[in-house]
mmCIF file of C-alpha atoms in Angstrom:
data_model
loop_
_atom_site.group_PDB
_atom_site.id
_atom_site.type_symbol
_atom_site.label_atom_id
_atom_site.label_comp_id
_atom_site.label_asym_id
_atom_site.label_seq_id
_atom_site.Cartn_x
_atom_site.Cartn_y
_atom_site.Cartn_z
ATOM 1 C CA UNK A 922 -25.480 -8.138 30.429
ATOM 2 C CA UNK A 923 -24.120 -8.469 34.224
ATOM 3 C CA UNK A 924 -22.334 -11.409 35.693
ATOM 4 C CA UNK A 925 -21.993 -11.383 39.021
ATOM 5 C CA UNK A 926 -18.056 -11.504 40.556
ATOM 6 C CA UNK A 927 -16.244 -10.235 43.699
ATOM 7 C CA UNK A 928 -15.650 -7.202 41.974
ATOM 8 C CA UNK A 929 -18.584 -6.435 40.750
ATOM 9 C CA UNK A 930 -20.348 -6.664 37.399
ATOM 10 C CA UNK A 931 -19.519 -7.271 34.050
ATOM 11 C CA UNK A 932 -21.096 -5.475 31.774
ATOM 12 C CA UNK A 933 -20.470 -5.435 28.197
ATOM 13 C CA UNK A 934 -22.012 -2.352 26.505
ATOM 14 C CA UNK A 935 -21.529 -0.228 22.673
ATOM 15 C CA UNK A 936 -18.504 1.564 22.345
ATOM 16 C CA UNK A 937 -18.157 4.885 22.602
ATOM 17 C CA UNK A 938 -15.541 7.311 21.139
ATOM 18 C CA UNK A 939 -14.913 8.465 24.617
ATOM 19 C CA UNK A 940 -13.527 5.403 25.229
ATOM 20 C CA UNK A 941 -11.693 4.678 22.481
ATOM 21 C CA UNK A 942 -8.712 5.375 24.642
ATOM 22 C CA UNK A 943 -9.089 2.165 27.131
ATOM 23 C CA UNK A 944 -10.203 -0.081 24.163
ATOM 24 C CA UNK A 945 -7.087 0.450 22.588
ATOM 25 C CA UNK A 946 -5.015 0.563 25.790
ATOM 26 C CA UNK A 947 -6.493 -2.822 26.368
ATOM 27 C CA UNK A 948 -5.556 -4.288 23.020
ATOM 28 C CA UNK A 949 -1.804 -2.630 23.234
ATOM 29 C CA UNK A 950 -1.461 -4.950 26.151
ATOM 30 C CA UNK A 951 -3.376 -8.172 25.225
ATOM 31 C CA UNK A 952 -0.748 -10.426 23.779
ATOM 32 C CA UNK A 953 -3.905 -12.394 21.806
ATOM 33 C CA UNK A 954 -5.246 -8.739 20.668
ATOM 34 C CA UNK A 955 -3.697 -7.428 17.077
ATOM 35 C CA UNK A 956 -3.306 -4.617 15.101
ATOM 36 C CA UNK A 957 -7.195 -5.453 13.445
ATOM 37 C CA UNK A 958 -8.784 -4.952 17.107
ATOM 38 C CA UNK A 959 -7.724 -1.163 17.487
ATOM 39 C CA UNK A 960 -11.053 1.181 17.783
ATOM 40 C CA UNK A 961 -9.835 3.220 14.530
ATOM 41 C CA UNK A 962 -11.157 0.669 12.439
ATOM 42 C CA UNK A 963 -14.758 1.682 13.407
ATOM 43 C CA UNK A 964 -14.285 4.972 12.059
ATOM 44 C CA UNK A 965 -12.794 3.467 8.726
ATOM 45 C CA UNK A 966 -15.502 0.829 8.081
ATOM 46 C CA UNK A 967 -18.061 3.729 8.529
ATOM 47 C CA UNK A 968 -16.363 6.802 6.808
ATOM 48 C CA UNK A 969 -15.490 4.787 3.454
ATOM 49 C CA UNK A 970 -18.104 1.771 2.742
ATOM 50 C CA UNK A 971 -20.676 3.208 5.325
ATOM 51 C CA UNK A 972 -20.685 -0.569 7.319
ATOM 52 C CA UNK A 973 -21.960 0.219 10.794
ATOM 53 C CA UNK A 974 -20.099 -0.352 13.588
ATOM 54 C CA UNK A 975 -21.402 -2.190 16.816
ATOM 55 C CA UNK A 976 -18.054 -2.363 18.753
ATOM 56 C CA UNK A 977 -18.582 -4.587 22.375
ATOM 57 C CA UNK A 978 -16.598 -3.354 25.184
ATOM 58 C CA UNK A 979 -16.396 -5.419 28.286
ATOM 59 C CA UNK A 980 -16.445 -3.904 31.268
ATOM 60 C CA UNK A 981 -15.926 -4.276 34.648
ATOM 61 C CA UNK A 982 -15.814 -0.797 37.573
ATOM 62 C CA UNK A 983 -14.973 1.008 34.454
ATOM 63 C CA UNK A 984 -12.120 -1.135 33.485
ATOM 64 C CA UNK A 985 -12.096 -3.011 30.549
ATOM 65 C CA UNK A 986 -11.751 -6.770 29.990
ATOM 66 C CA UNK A 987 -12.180 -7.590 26.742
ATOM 67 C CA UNK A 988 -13.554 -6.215 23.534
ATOM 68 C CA UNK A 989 -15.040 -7.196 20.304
ATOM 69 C CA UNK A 990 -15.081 -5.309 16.872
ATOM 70 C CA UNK A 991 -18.123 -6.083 14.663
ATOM 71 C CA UNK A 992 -19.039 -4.246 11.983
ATOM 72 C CA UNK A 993 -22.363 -4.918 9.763
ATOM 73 C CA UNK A 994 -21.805 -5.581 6.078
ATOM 74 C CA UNK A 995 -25.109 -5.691 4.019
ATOM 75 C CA UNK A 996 -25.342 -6.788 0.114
ATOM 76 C CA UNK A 997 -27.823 -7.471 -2.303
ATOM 77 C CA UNK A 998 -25.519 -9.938 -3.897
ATOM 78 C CA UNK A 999 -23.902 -11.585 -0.586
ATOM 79 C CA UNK A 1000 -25.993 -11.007 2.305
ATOM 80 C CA UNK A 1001 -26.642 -9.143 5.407
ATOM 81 C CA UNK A 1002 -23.188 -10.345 7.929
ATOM 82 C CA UNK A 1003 -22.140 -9.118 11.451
ATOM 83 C CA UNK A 1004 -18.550 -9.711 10.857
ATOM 84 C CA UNK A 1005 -15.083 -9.139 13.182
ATOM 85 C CA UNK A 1006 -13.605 -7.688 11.356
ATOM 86 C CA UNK A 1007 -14.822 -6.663 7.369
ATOM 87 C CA UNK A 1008 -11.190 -6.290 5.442
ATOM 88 C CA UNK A 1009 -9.259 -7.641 8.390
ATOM 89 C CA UNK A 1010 -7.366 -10.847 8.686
ATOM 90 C CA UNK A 1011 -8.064 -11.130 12.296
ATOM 91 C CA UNK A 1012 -10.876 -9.973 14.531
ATOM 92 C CA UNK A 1013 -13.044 -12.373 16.653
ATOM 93 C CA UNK A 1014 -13.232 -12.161 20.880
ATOM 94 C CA UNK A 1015 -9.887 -10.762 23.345
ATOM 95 C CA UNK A 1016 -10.938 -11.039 26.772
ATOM 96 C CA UNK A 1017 -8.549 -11.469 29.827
ATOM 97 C CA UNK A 1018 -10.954 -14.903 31.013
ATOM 98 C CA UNK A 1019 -13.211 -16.978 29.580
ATOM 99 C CA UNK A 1020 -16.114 -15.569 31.463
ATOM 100 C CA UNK A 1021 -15.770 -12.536 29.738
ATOM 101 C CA UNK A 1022 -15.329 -14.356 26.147
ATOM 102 C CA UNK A 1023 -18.690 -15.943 26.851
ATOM 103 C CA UNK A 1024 -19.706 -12.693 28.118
ATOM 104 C CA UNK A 1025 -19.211 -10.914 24.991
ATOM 105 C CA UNK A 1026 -20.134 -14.031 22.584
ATOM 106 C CA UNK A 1027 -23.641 -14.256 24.300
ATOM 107 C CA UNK A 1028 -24.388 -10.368 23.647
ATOM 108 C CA UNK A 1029 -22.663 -10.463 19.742
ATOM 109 C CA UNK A 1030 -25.000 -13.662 19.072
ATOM 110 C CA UNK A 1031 -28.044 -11.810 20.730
ATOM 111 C CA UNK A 1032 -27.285 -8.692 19.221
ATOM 112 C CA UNK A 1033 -26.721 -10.597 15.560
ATOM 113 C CA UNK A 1034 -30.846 -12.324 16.437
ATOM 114 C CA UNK A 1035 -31.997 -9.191 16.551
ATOM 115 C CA UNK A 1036 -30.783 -7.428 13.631
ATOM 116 C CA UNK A 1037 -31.759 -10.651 11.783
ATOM 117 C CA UNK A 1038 -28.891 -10.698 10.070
ATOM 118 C CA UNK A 1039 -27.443 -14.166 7.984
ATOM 119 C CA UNK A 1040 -24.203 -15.005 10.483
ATOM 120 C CA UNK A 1041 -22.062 -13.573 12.985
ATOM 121 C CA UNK A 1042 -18.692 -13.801 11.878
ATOM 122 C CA UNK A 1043 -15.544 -13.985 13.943
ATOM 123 C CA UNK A 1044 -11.872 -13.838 12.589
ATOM 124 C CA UNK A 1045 -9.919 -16.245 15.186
ATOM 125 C CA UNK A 1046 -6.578 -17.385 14.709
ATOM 126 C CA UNK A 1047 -7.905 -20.719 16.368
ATOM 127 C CA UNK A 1048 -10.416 -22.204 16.978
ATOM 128 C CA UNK A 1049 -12.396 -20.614 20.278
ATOM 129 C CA UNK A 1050 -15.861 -22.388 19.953
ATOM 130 C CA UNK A 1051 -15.462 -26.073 18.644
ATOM 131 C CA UNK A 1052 -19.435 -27.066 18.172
ATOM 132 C CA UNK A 1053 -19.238 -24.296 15.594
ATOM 133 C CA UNK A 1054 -19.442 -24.271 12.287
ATOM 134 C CA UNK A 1055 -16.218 -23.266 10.776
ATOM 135 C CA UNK A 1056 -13.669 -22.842 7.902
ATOM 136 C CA UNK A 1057 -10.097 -24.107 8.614
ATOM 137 C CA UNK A 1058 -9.206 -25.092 4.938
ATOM 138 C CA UNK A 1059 -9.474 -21.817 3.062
ATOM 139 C CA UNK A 1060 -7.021 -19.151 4.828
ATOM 140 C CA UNK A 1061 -3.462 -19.830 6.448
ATOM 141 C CA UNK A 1062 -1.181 -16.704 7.861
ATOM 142 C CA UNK A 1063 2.128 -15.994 7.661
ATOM 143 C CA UNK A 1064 4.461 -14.816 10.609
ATOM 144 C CA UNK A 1065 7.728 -15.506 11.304
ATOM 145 C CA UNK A 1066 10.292 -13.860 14.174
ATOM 146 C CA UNK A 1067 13.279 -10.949 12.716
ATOM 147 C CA UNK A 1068 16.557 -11.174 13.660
ATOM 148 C CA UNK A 1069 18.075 -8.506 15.340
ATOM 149 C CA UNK A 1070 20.518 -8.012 12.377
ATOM 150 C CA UNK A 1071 19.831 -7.567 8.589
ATOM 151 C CA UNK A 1072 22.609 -10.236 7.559
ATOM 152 C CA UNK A 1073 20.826 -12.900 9.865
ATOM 153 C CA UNK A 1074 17.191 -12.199 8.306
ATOM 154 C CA UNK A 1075 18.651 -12.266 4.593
ATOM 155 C CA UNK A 1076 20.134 -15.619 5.096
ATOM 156 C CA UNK A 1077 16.979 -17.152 6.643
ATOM 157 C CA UNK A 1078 15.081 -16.617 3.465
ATOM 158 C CA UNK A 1079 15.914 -20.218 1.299
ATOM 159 C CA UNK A 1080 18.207 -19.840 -1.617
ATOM 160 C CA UNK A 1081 16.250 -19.311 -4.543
ATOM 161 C CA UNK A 1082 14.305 -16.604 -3.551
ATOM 162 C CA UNK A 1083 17.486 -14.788 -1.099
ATOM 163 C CA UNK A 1084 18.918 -15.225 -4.671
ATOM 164 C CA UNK A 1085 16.037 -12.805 -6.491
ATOM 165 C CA UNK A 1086 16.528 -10.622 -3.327
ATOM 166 C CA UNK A 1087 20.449 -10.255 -4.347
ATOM 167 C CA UNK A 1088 19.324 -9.771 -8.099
ATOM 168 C CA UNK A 1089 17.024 -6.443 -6.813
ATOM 169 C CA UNK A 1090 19.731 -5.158 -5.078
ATOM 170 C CA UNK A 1091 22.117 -5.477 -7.124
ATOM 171 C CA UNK A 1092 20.572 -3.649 -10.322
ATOM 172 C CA UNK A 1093 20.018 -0.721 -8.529
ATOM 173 C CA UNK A 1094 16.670 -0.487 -7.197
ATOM 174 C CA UNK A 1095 15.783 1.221 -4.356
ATOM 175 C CA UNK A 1096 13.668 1.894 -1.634
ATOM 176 C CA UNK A 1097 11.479 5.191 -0.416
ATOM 177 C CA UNK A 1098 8.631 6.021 2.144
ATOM 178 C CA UNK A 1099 5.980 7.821 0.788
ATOM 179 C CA UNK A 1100 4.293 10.421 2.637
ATOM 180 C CA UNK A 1101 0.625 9.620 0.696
ATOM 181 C CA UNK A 1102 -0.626 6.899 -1.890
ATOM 182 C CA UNK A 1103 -0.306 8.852 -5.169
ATOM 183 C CA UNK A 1104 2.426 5.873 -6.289
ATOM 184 C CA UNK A 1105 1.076 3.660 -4.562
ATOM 185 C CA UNK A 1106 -2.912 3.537 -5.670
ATOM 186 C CA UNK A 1107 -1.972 2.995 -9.396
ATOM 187 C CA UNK A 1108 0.351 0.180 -9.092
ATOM 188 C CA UNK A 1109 -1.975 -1.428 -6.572
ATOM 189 C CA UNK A 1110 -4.967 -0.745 -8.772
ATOM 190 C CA UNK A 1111 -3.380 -1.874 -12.232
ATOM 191 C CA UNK A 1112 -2.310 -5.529 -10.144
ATOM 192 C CA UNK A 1113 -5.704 -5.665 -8.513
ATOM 193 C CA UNK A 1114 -7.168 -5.198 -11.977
ATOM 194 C CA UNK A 1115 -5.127 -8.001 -13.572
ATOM 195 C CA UNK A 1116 -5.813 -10.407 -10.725
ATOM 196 C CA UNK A 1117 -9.566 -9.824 -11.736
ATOM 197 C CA UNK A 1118 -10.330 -8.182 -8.404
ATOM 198 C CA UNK A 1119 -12.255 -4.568 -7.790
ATOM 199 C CA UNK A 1120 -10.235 -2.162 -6.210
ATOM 200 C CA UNK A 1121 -10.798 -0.474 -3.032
ATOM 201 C CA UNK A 1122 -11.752 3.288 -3.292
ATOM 202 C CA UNK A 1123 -8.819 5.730 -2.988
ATOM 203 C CA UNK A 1124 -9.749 7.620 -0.042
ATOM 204 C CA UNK A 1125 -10.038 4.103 1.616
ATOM 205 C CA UNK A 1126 -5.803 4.510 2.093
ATOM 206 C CA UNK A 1127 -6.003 8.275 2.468
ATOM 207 C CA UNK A 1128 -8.252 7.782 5.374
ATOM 208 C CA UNK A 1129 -5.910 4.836 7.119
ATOM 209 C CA UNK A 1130 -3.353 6.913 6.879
ATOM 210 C CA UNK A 1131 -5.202 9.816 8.751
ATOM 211 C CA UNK A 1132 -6.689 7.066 11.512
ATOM 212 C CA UNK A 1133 -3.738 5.143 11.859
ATOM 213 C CA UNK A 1134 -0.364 7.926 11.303
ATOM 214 C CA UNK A 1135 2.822 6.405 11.028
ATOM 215 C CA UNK A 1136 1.639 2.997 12.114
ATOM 216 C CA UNK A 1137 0.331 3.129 8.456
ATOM 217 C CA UNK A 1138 3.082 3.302 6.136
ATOM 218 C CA UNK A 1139 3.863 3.338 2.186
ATOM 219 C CA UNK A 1140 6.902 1.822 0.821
ATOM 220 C CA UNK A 1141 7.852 1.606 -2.816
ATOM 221 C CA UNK A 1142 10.474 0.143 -5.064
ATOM 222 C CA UNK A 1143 11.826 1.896 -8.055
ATOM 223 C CA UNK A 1144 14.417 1.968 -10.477
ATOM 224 C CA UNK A 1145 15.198 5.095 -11.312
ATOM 225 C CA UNK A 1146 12.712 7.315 -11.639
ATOM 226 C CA UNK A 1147 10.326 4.194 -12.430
ATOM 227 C CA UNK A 1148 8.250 3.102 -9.414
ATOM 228 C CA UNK A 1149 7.412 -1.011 -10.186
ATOM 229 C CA UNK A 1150 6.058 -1.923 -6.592
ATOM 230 C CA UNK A 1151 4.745 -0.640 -3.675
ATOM 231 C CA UNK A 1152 3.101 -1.888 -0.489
ATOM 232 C CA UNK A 1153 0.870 -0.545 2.466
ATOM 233 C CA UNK A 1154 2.149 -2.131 5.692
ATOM 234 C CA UNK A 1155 0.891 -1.879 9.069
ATOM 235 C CA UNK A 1156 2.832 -1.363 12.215
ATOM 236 C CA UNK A 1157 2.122 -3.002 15.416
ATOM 237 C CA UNK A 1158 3.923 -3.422 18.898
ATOM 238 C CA UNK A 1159 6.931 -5.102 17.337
ATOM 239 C CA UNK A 1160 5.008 -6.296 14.474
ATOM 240 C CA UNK A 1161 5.247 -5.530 10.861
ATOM 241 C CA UNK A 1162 2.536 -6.216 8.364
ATOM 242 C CA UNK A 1163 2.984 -5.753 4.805
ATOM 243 C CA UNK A 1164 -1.016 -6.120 3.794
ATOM 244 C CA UNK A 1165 -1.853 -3.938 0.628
ATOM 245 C CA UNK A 1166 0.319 -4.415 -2.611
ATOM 246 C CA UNK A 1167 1.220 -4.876 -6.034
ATOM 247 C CA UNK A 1168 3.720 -4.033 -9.048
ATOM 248 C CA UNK A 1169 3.706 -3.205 -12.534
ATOM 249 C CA UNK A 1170 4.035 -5.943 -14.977
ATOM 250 C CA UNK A 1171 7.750 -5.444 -15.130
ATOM 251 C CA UNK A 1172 8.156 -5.739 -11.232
ATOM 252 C CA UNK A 1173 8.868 -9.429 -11.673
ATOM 253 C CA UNK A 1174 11.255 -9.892 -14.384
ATOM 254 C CA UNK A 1175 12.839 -6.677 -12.546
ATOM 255 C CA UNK A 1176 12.593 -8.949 -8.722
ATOM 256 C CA UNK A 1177 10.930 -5.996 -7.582
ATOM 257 C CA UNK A 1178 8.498 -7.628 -5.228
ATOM 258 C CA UNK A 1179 11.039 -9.501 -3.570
ATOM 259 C CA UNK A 1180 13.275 -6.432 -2.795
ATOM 260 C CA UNK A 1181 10.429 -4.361 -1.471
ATOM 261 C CA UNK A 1182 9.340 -6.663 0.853
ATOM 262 C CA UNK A 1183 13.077 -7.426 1.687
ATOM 263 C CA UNK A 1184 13.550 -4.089 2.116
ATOM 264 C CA UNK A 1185 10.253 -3.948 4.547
ATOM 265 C CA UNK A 1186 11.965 -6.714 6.688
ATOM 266 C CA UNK A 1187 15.474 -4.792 6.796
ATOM 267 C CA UNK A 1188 13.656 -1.451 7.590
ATOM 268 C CA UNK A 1189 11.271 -3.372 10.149
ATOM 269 C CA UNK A 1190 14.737 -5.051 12.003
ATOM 270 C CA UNK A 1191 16.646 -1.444 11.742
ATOM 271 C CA UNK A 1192 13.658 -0.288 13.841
ATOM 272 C CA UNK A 1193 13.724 -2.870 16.722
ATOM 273 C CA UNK A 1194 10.671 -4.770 14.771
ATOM 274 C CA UNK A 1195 10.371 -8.452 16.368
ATOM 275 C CA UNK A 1196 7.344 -10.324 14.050
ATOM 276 C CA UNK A 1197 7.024 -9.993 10.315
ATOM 277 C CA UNK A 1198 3.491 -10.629 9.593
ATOM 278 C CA UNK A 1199 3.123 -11.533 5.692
ATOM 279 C CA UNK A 1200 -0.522 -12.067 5.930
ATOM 280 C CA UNK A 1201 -3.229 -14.135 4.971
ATOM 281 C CA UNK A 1202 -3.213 -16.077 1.584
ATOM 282 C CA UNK A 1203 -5.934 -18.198 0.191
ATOM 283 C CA UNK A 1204 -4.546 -22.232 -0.179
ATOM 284 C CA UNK A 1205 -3.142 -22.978 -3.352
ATOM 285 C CA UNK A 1206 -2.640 -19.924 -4.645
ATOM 286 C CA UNK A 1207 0.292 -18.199 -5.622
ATOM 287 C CA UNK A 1208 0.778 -15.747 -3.013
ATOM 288 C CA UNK A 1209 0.215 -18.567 -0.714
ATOM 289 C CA UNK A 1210 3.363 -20.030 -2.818
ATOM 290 C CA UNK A 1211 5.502 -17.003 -2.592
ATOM 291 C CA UNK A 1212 5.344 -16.588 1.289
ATOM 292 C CA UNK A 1213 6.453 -20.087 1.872
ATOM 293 C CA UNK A 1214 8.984 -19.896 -0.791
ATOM 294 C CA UNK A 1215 10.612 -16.927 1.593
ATOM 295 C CA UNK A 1216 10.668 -19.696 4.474
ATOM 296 C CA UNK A 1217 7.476 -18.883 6.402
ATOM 297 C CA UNK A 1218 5.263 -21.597 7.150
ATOM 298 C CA UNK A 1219 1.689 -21.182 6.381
ATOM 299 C CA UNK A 1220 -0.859 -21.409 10.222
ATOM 300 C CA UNK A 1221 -4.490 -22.030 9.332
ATOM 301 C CA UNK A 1222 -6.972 -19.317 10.439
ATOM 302 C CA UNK A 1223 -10.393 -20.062 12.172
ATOM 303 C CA UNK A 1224 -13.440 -18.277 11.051
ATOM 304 C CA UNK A 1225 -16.019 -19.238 13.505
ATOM 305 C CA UNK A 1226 -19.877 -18.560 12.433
ATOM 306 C CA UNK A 1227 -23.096 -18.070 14.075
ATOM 307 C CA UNK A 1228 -25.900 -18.793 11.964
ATOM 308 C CA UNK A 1229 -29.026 -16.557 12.243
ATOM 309 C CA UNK A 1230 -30.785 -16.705 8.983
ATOM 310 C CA UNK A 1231 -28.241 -18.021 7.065
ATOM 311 C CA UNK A 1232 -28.442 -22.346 6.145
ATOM 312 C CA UNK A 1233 -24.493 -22.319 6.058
ATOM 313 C CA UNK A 1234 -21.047 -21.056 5.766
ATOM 314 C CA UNK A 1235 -21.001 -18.381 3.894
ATOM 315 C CA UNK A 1236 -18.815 -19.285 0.567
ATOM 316 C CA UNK A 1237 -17.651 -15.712 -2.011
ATOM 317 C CA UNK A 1238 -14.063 -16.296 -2.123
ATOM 318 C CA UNK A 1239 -12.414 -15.969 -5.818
ATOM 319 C CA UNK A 1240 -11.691 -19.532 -5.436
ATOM 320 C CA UNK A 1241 -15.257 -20.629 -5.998
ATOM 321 C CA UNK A 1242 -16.209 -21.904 -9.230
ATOM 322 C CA UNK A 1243 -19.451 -19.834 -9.561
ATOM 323 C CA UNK A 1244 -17.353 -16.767 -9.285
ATOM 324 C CA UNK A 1245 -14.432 -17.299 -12.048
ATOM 325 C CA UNK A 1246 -16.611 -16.027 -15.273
ATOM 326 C CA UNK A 1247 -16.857 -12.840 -13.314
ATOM 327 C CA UNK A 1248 -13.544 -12.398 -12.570
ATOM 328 C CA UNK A 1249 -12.848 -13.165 -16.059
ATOM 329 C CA UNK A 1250 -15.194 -10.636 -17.227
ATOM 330 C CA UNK A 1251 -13.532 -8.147 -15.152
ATOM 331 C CA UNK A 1252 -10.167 -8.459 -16.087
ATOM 332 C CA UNK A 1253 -11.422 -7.670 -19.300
ATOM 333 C CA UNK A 1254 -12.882 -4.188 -18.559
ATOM 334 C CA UNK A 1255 -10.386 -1.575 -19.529
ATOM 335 C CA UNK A 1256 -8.517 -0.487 -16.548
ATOM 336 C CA UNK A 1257 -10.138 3.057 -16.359
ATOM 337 C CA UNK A 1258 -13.860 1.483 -16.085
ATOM 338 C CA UNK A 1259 -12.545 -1.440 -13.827
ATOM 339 C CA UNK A 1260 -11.288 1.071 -11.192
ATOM 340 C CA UNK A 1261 -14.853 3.516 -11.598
ATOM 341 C CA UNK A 1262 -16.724 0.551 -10.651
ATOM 342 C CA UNK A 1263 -14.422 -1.477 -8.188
ATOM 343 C CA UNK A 1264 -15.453 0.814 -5.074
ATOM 344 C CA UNK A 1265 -18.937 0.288 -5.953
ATOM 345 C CA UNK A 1266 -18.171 -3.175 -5.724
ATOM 346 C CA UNK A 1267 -15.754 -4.053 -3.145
ATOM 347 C CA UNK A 1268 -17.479 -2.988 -0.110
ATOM 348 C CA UNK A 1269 -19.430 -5.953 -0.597
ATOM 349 C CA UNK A 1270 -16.691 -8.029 -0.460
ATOM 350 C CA UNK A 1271 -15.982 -7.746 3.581
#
């Protein structure tokens, strides 16, 4: 695709590991571009669940102005989806003009006709093409600025829950990186398993740790010798993103969850970290309710569709009706079966 400009053309073309360097120079210094647009992704998608990428890089005298990740998901049981980005809470268009966003829309929406699949799926954080179809009402985000001192950040979480904080610290837990996910994967599999959700495969974290190196990082809360909760958080620029976690039953009564991540924001500010990123939570749920009782305000996401073959938004969140006997059925499969068939399962669930 060429559009003609005083500097010559635009072209946007497939990535190539070659350039995986520019891409993510490019999105290291878009201020729209986040941690879900790096070109490691690709790998990941294709190494664990086999989705194919077809990465866009725009391009103009070799230098890059914008880039799109889109990877293919296809299911039996939910469809055949170009999606930016499967897993990720962001993905969707970064360009430096709008040229180039329409640029690399036109060739995602003629590349999505001719692999016939249902919808091309972007990720936005807003809304980029209104005469869309989209969904605004299912997913919000979480982000708030860190203070440059730990006192400051403590007091800006609202009483009650600054008061479970206190109540973690002060019966001893504590606080340790971990160099792999071997305390991590069980408590995250055992909470996944209760919240009647499959679990992602274990090499799935062993191999974001090997893409992504210490901008992928483990932290877990124990007492004692007893780890109760742990958490998978992503580093980028001055961000922070807590994004994979979960406890033992006794994490709660223990205020487990609410040290570790406390202890993710203290780390994050000790570190010169600017953004905490809590994430995307489904609307009226309770991790939706837990982020805003720590003082962030929820910000609506925009996932944008292009319809191919597809008659409409595509709808398999856990929220939908149709989908609650399931869930229900798995959260009664004993723990040892539930995690033997979740990675069979989950790569579905992009």
């Amino acid at each position: 695709m060429v559009q003609p400009t005083d500097g010559g053309p635009l072209r946007v073309v497939p990535l190539d590991e070659q350039r995986f360097p520019d891409w993510d120079a490019f999105v290291e210094g878009h201020p729209q571009a986040t941690f879900f647009h790096r070109a490691g992704w690709a790998r990941v998608l294709n190494q664990v669940f086999g989705h194919e990428p077809h990465y866009l890089l725009a391009e103009r005298d070799g230098r890059v102005e914008g880039v799109l990740p889109l990877a293919r998901v296809r299911s039996r049981l939910f469809g055949d989806a170009l999606i930016s980005t499967p897993f990720c809470v962001y993905g969707g268009l970064v360009a430096e003009n709008e040229a180039t966003v329409a640029a690399l829309d036109q060739a995602a929406c003629e590349h999505a006709e001719a692999l016939g699949v249902d919808h091309l799926e972007y990720r936005h954080t807003r809304r980029r093409f209104p005469a869309r179809p989209a969904r605004t009402d299912l997913y919000a985000t979480f982000r708030r600025p860190i203070a440059p001192d730990a006192e400051s950040n403590l007091l800006a979480i609202p009483r009650k829950q600054r008061r479970m904080v206190r109540q973690g610290i002060k019966s001893g837990l504590r606080s340790d990186w971990d160099a792999d996910a071997s305390r991590f994967y069980p408590i995250y599999a055992g909470s996944v398993h209760r919240l009647g959700t499959p679990v992602f495969p274990r090499r799935y974290f062993r191999i974001l740790k090997e893409v992504f190196g210490e901008d992928c990082r483990i932290l877990t809360a124990s007492k004692g010798r007893e780890p109760l909760a742990s958490v998978l958080a992503f580093y980028f620029r001055d961000e922070v993103l807590p994004y994979y976690g979960g406890g033992l039953p006794e994490a709660r009564k223990a205020a487990a969850y609410d040290f570790l991540y406390w202890e993710l924001m203290r780390r994050g500010c000790e570190a010169g970290a600017q953004i905490f990123d809590f994430g995307r939570s489904k609307q009226g749920t309770g991790a939706f309710s837990f982020k805003r009782n720590w003082g962030f305000e929820p910000e609506p996401l925009a996932y944008e569709y292009h319809l191919v073959r597809g008659r409409g938004i595509p709808d398999h969140n856990p929220l939908n009706p149709r989908y609650q006997r399931a869930i229900r059925w798995w959260r009664r499969l004993p723990l040892p079966v539930a995690n033997l068939l979740g990675p069979l399962v989950i790569r579905s669930l992009a």
